[in-house]
Amino acid sequence: MLIDVHSHLLPFVDDGSDSLDGSIDLIKKLELEGVSKIILTPHYKHGVYKTTKSELKDKFDTFCAEVKSHGLNVQLYLGQEVFCDEKIYTLLKNKEVLTINDTNFILLEFDYFNYSDILDYAYNISQMGYVPVIAHIERYRYLDADTLIELHHMGALLQINASSVVGEHGKKFQKRVFAAIKSGLVHFVATDIHKSRECSLNDAYKVVCKKFGKIVADNLFINNAQIFFE
Ligand SMILES: [Fe+2]
């Protein structure tokens, strides 16, 4: 059973789902394609997305009850995708943002186009006792292969999007993610699903299976994510 570690299906909290029915429908589809666990990771971005932790937890509980009432068996967990800027250290110090399923793993997002010192952020955040999980590494144009290796050695965990694996964003993105998978640096493939069924996790699983074998695919889509539930 597949695990989706990055999604925006908690409705009405960020640029993800803006409809309860839409979220239920997408979860139904994910369950049908073999997803058994989904981590909901609404954005936190200073001044943009600012739903508080306790508000998110309340909304999450209500949403879980709603999902159950539709007879769905998929298990939902809560985290946050936190945009990294200089405010991150205060946010973490004050525990103002949610880690993944209440662990010490934190999902981090960076500016896509303007250079951000991901290595420096990851190092400092690790020193604070967190394990950085870097969301969709293929999106940061300035992130090179050497930095990925350094992040890996530092203990940061790297995630790529299923849509990039299936080639939805073009060959260039696909090449980048294939190279990262081949180098053994990637830990998770996730949907990062927002409002619509942007891509199927199972389709991406099949692509990885075909290109890199079942062991690699099982690790990226199932086994590595177990650390969030221990
Ligand atoms: Fe995301």
mmCIF file of C-alpha atoms and ligand atoms in Angstrom:
data_model
loop_
_atom_site.group_PDB
_atom_site.id
_atom_site.type_symbol
_atom_site.label_atom_id
_atom_site.label_comp_id
_atom_site.label_asym_id
_atom_site.label_seq_id
_atom_site.Cartn_x
_atom_site.Cartn_y
_atom_site.Cartn_z
ATOM 1 C CA MET A 1 0.000 0.000 0.000
ATOM 2 C CA LEU A 2 1.374 3.381 -1.029
ATOM 3 C CA ILE A 3 1.994 6.296 1.305
ATOM 4 C CA ASP A 4 1.608 9.924 0.280
ATOM 5 C CA VAL A 5 3.797 12.122 2.467
ATOM 6 C CA HIS A 6 3.001 15.521 0.928
ATOM 7 C CA SER A 7 -0.469 16.790 0.025
ATOM 8 C CA HIS A 8 -2.763 19.806 0.238
ATOM 9 C CA LEU A 9 -6.088 18.062 0.710
ATOM 10 C CA LEU A 10 -7.090 19.638 3.997
ATOM 11 C CA PRO A 11 -9.659 22.055 2.581
ATOM 12 C CA PHE A 12 -9.797 25.837 3.056
ATOM 13 C CA VAL A 13 -6.365 26.384 4.607
ATOM 14 C CA ASP A 14 -3.974 27.180 1.752
ATOM 15 C CA ASP A 15 -3.859 27.139 -2.055
ATOM 16 C CA GLY A 16 -4.845 23.468 -1.965
ATOM 17 C CA SER A 17 -8.351 22.103 -1.914
ATOM 18 C CA ASP A 18 -11.109 24.713 -1.636
ATOM 19 C CA SER A 19 -13.945 22.246 -1.402
ATOM 20 C CA LEU A 20 -14.828 19.538 1.090
ATOM 21 C CA ASP A 21 -16.421 17.395 -1.608
ATOM 22 C CA GLY A 22 -13.390 17.914 -3.825
ATOM 23 C CA SER A 23 -11.066 16.706 -1.060
ATOM 24 C CA ILE A 24 -13.232 13.666 -0.338
ATOM 25 C CA ASP A 25 -13.321 12.854 -4.025
ATOM 26 C CA LEU A 26 -9.529 13.077 -4.362
ATOM 27 C CA ILE A 27 -8.994 10.942 -1.268
ATOM 28 C CA LYS A 28 -11.401 8.376 -2.671
ATOM 29 C CA LYS A 29 -9.364 8.252 -5.869
ATOM 30 C CA LEU A 30 -6.085 7.933 -3.991
ATOM 31 C CA GLU A 31 -7.533 5.083 -1.931
ATOM 32 C CA LEU A 32 -8.712 3.350 -5.086
ATOM 33 C CA GLU A 33 -5.229 3.466 -6.553
ATOM 34 C CA GLY A 34 -3.766 1.815 -3.465
ATOM 35 C CA VAL A 35 -2.821 4.686 -1.145
ATOM 36 C CA SER A 36 -3.357 3.684 2.491
ATOM 37 C CA LYS A 37 -1.820 6.648 4.328
ATOM 38 C CA ILE A 38 -1.846 10.324 3.442
ATOM 39 C CA ILE A 39 -0.030 13.075 5.296
ATOM 40 C CA LEU A 40 -1.832 16.390 4.905
ATOM 41 C CA THR A 41 0.762 19.137 4.720
ATOM 42 C CA PRO A 42 -0.843 22.576 4.375
ATOM 43 C CA HIS A 43 1.514 25.439 3.554
ATOM 44 C CA TYR A 44 2.921 27.760 6.149
ATOM 45 C CA LYS A 45 4.296 30.929 4.621
ATOM 46 C CA HIS A 46 4.837 34.011 6.707
ATOM 47 C CA GLY A 47 2.215 36.638 5.885
ATOM 48 C CA VAL A 48 0.491 34.408 3.327
ATOM 49 C CA TYR A 49 -0.703 31.172 4.905
ATOM 50 C CA LYS A 50 -0.996 31.642 8.600
ATOM 51 C CA THR A 51 -3.575 29.246 10.003
ATOM 52 C CA THR A 52 -2.337 28.461 13.497
ATOM 53 C CA LYS A 53 -1.351 25.023 14.700
ATOM 54 C CA SER A 54 -4.403 24.618 16.912
ATOM 55 C CA GLU A 55 -6.742 25.796 14.131
ATOM 56 C CA LEU A 56 -5.167 23.259 11.794
ATOM 57 C CA LYS A 57 -5.555 20.472 14.342
ATOM 58 C CA ASP A 58 -9.235 21.321 14.804
ATOM 59 C CA LYS A 59 -9.839 21.404 11.066
ATOM 60 C CA PHE A 60 -7.931 18.154 10.691
ATOM 61 C CA ASP A 61 -10.071 16.363 13.307
ATOM 62 C CA THR A 62 -13.277 17.572 11.659
ATOM 63 C CA PHE A 63 -12.002 16.531 8.252
ATOM 64 C CA CYS A 64 -10.947 13.051 9.452
ATOM 65 C CA ALA A 65 -14.451 12.479 10.831
ATOM 66 C CA GLU A 66 -15.892 13.571 7.496
ATOM 67 C CA VAL A 67 -13.612 11.191 5.576
ATOM 68 C CA LYS A 68 -14.602 8.319 7.875
ATOM 69 C CA SER A 69 -18.283 9.107 7.436
ATOM 70 C CA HIS A 70 -17.821 8.507 3.702
ATOM 71 C CA GLY A 71 -16.678 4.966 4.443
ATOM 72 C CA LEU A 72 -13.076 5.625 3.477
ATOM 73 C CA ASN A 73 -10.364 3.611 5.192
ATOM 74 C CA VAL A 74 -7.339 5.663 4.238
ATOM 75 C CA GLN A 75 -5.479 6.901 7.306
ATOM 76 C CA LEU A 76 -4.801 10.608 7.522
ATOM 77 C CA TYR A 77 -1.991 12.359 9.351
ATOM 78 C CA LEU A 78 -1.117 16.002 9.786
ATOM 79 C CA GLY A 79 2.024 18.001 9.091
ATOM 80 C CA GLN A 80 2.879 21.288 7.435
ATOM 81 C CA GLU A 81 4.973 22.404 4.490
ATOM 82 C CA VAL A 82 6.921 25.310 5.887
ATOM 83 C CA PHE A 83 8.385 27.955 3.600
ATOM 84 C CA CYS A 84 11.959 28.655 4.618
ATOM 85 C CA ASP A 85 13.111 32.204 5.125
ATOM 86 C CA GLU A 86 14.908 33.939 7.979
ATOM 87 C CA LYS A 87 11.774 33.569 10.158
ATOM 88 C CA ILE A 88 12.070 29.782 10.224
ATOM 89 C CA TYR A 89 14.321 29.667 13.290
ATOM 90 C CA THR A 90 11.904 31.666 15.434
ATOM 91 C CA LEU A 91 8.981 29.595 14.183
ATOM 92 C CA LEU A 92 10.736 26.398 15.169
ATOM 93 C CA LYS A 93 12.014 27.772 18.458
ATOM 94 C CA ASN A 94 8.492 28.840 19.419
ATOM 95 C CA LYS A 95 7.051 25.591 18.014
ATOM 96 C CA GLU A 96 4.605 27.576 15.895
ATOM 97 C CA VAL A 97 4.558 25.120 12.998
ATOM 98 C CA LEU A 98 3.634 21.464 12.780
ATOM 99 C CA THR A 99 6.171 18.744 12.226
ATOM 100 C CA ILE A 100 5.186 15.631 10.288
ATOM 101 C CA ASN A 101 2.788 13.595 12.435
ATOM 102 C CA ASP A 102 4.231 15.100 15.595
ATOM 103 C CA THR A 103 7.722 13.690 14.979
ATOM 104 C CA ASN A 104 10.955 15.678 14.694
ATOM 105 C CA PHE A 105 10.740 15.587 10.866
ATOM 106 C CA ILE A 106 9.820 18.906 9.278
ATOM 107 C CA LEU A 107 8.780 19.372 5.644
ATOM 108 C CA LEU A 108 10.504 22.429 4.194
ATOM 109 C CA GLU A 109 9.927 24.392 1.010
ATOM 110 C CA PHE A 110 12.228 27.019 -0.528
ATOM 111 C CA ASP A 111 11.991 29.732 -3.150
ATOM 112 C CA TYR A 112 11.862 28.060 -6.559
ATOM 113 C CA PHE A 113 13.768 30.653 -8.527
ATOM 114 C CA ASN A 114 15.737 32.929 -6.215
ATOM 115 C CA TYR A 115 18.717 31.296 -4.592
ATOM 116 C CA SER A 116 18.195 30.109 -1.066
ATOM 117 C CA ASP A 117 21.026 28.539 0.927
ATOM 118 C CA ILE A 118 19.231 25.238 1.458
ATOM 119 C CA LEU A 119 22.346 23.611 2.872
ATOM 120 C CA ASP A 120 22.780 26.314 5.485
ATOM 121 C CA TYR A 121 19.110 26.204 6.487
ATOM 122 C CA ALA A 122 19.150 22.404 6.662
ATOM 123 C CA TYR A 123 22.283 22.445 8.820
ATOM 124 C CA ASN A 124 20.932 25.015 11.267
ATOM 125 C CA ILE A 125 17.557 23.302 11.492
ATOM 126 C CA SER A 126 19.259 19.943 12.141
ATOM 127 C CA GLN A 127 21.232 21.587 14.941
ATOM 128 C CA MET A 128 17.898 22.547 16.501
ATOM 129 C CA GLY A 129 16.977 18.860 16.724
ATOM 130 C CA TYR A 130 14.809 18.531 13.624
ATOM 131 C CA VAL A 131 15.287 16.347 10.576
ATOM 132 C CA PRO A 132 14.718 18.464 7.455
ATOM 133 C CA VAL A 133 12.620 16.885 4.724
ATOM 134 C CA ILE A 134 13.184 18.923 1.577
ATOM 135 C CA ALA A 135 10.011 19.145 -0.512
ATOM 136 C CA HIS A 136 10.173 18.632 -4.301
ATOM 137 C CA ILE A 137 13.914 19.058 -4.758
ATOM 138 C CA GLU A 138 13.529 19.163 -8.550
ATOM 139 C CA ARG A 139 11.775 22.534 -8.362
ATOM 140 C CA TYR A 140 14.765 24.539 -7.130
ATOM 141 C CA ARG A 141 16.582 25.415 -10.315
ATOM 142 C CA TYR A 142 19.725 26.401 -8.436
ATOM 143 C CA LEU A 143 20.014 23.155 -6.464
ATOM 144 C CA ASP A 144 22.870 21.150 -7.974
ATOM 145 C CA ALA A 145 23.859 17.505 -7.615
ATOM 146 C CA ASP A 146 26.758 18.254 -5.226
ATOM 147 C CA THR A 147 24.433 20.069 -2.836
ATOM 148 C CA LEU A 148 22.028 17.126 -2.915
ATOM 149 C CA ILE A 149 24.889 14.859 -1.856
ATOM 150 C CA GLU A 150 25.826 17.214 0.974
ATOM 151 C CA LEU A 151 22.220 17.407 2.131
ATOM 152 C CA HIS A 152 22.061 13.622 2.111
ATOM 153 C CA HIS A 153 25.255 13.321 4.182
ATOM 154 C CA MET A 154 23.859 15.844 6.611
ATOM 155 C CA GLY A 155 20.865 13.587 7.200
ATOM 156 C CA ALA A 156 18.274 15.673 5.355
ATOM 157 C CA LEU A 157 15.622 13.620 3.552
ATOM 158 C CA LEU A 158 14.707 14.485 -0.019
ATOM 159 C CA GLN A 159 11.273 14.316 -1.652
ATOM 160 C CA ILE A 160 10.282 14.538 -5.297
ATOM 161 C CA ASN A 161 6.856 14.944 -6.855
ATOM 162 C CA ALA A 162 5.042 12.129 -8.634
ATOM 163 C CA SER A 163 4.073 14.533 -11.423
ATOM 164 C CA SER A 164 7.764 15.102 -12.207
ATOM 165 C CA VAL A 165 8.382 11.344 -12.265
ATOM 166 C CA VAL A 166 5.660 10.731 -14.840
ATOM 167 C CA GLY A 167 6.953 13.590 -16.993
ATOM 168 C CA GLU A 168 4.059 15.991 -16.465
ATOM 169 C CA HIS A 169 6.416 18.971 -16.291
ATOM 170 C CA GLY A 170 8.515 17.972 -19.254
ATOM 171 C CA LYS A 171 11.601 15.947 -19.985
ATOM 172 C CA LYS A 172 13.964 18.309 -18.169
ATOM 173 C CA PHE A 173 12.243 17.798 -14.824
ATOM 174 C CA GLN A 174 11.932 14.098 -15.434
ATOM 175 C CA LYS A 175 15.639 13.843 -16.187
ATOM 176 C CA ARG A 176 16.476 15.670 -12.981
ATOM 177 C CA VAL A 177 14.372 13.349 -10.847
ATOM 178 C CA PHE A 178 15.646 10.220 -12.577
ATOM 179 C CA ALA A 179 19.235 11.333 -11.960
ATOM 180 C CA ALA A 180 18.450 11.983 -8.291
ATOM 181 C CA ILE A 181 16.771 8.580 -7.875
ATOM 182 C CA LYS A 182 19.658 6.870 -9.644
ATOM 183 C CA SER A 183 22.153 8.467 -7.286
ATOM 184 C CA GLY A 184 20.241 6.996 -4.331
ATOM 185 C CA LEU A 185 19.627 10.391 -2.741
ATOM 186 C CA VAL A 186 15.819 10.503 -2.867
ATOM 187 C CA HIS A 187 13.724 9.207 0.023
ATOM 188 C CA PHE A 188 10.134 9.860 -1.013
ATOM 189 C CA VAL A 189 7.905 10.346 -4.021
ATOM 190 C CA ALA A 190 4.666 12.163 -3.118
ATOM 191 C CA THR A 191 1.724 13.753 -4.907
ATOM 192 C CA ASP A 192 1.889 17.312 -3.496
ATOM 193 C CA ILE A 193 -1.700 17.215 -4.701
ATOM 194 C CA HIS A 194 -3.634 20.497 -4.549
ATOM 195 C CA LYS A 195 -7.059 21.015 -6.126
ATOM 196 C CA SER A 196 -7.344 18.395 -8.780
ATOM 197 C CA ARG A 197 -6.055 14.966 -9.586
ATOM 198 C CA GLU A 198 -2.775 16.317 -10.891
ATOM 199 C CA CYS A 199 -1.256 12.898 -11.103
ATOM 200 C CA SER A 200 -1.536 9.395 -9.895
ATOM 201 C CA LEU A 201 0.876 8.124 -7.263
ATOM 202 C CA ASN A 202 0.443 4.650 -8.637
ATOM 203 C CA ASP A 203 1.406 5.761 -12.157
ATOM 204 C CA ALA A 204 4.606 7.246 -10.745
ATOM 205 C CA TYR A 205 5.204 4.025 -8.780
ATOM 206 C CA LYS A 206 4.927 2.032 -11.988
ATOM 207 C CA VAL A 207 7.374 4.346 -13.791
ATOM 208 C CA VAL A 208 9.943 3.957 -10.986
ATOM 209 C CA CYS A 209 9.340 0.194 -10.881
ATOM 210 C CA LYS A 210 10.000 -0.112 -14.584
ATOM 211 C CA LYS A 211 13.085 2.106 -14.622
ATOM 212 C CA PHE A 212 14.731 1.283 -11.280
ATOM 213 C CA GLY A 213 13.092 -1.944 -10.093
ATOM 214 C CA LYS A 214 10.553 -2.876 -7.444
ATOM 215 C CA ILE A 215 12.910 -2.602 -4.468
ATOM 216 C CA VAL A 216 13.687 1.043 -5.233
ATOM 217 C CA ALA A 217 10.010 1.805 -5.912
ATOM 218 C CA ASP A 218 8.866 0.149 -2.693
ATOM 219 C CA ASN A 219 11.400 2.184 -0.739
ATOM 220 C CA LEU A 220 10.398 5.509 -2.299
ATOM 221 C CA PHE A 221 6.631 5.008 -2.126
ATOM 222 C CA ILE A 222 6.179 2.826 0.966
ATOM 223 C CA ASN A 223 9.090 1.760 3.154
ATOM 224 C CA ASN A 224 11.025 4.985 3.729
ATOM 225 C CA ALA A 225 7.871 6.754 4.909
ATOM 226 C CA GLN A 226 7.484 4.346 7.839
ATOM 227 C CA ILE A 227 9.783 6.599 9.890
ATOM 228 C CA PHE A 228 6.916 9.075 10.194
ATOM 229 C CA PHE A 229 4.735 6.549 12.009
ATOM 230 C CA GLU A 230 7.191 4.974 14.456
HETATM 231 FE FE FE B 1 3.311 21.283 -1.357
#
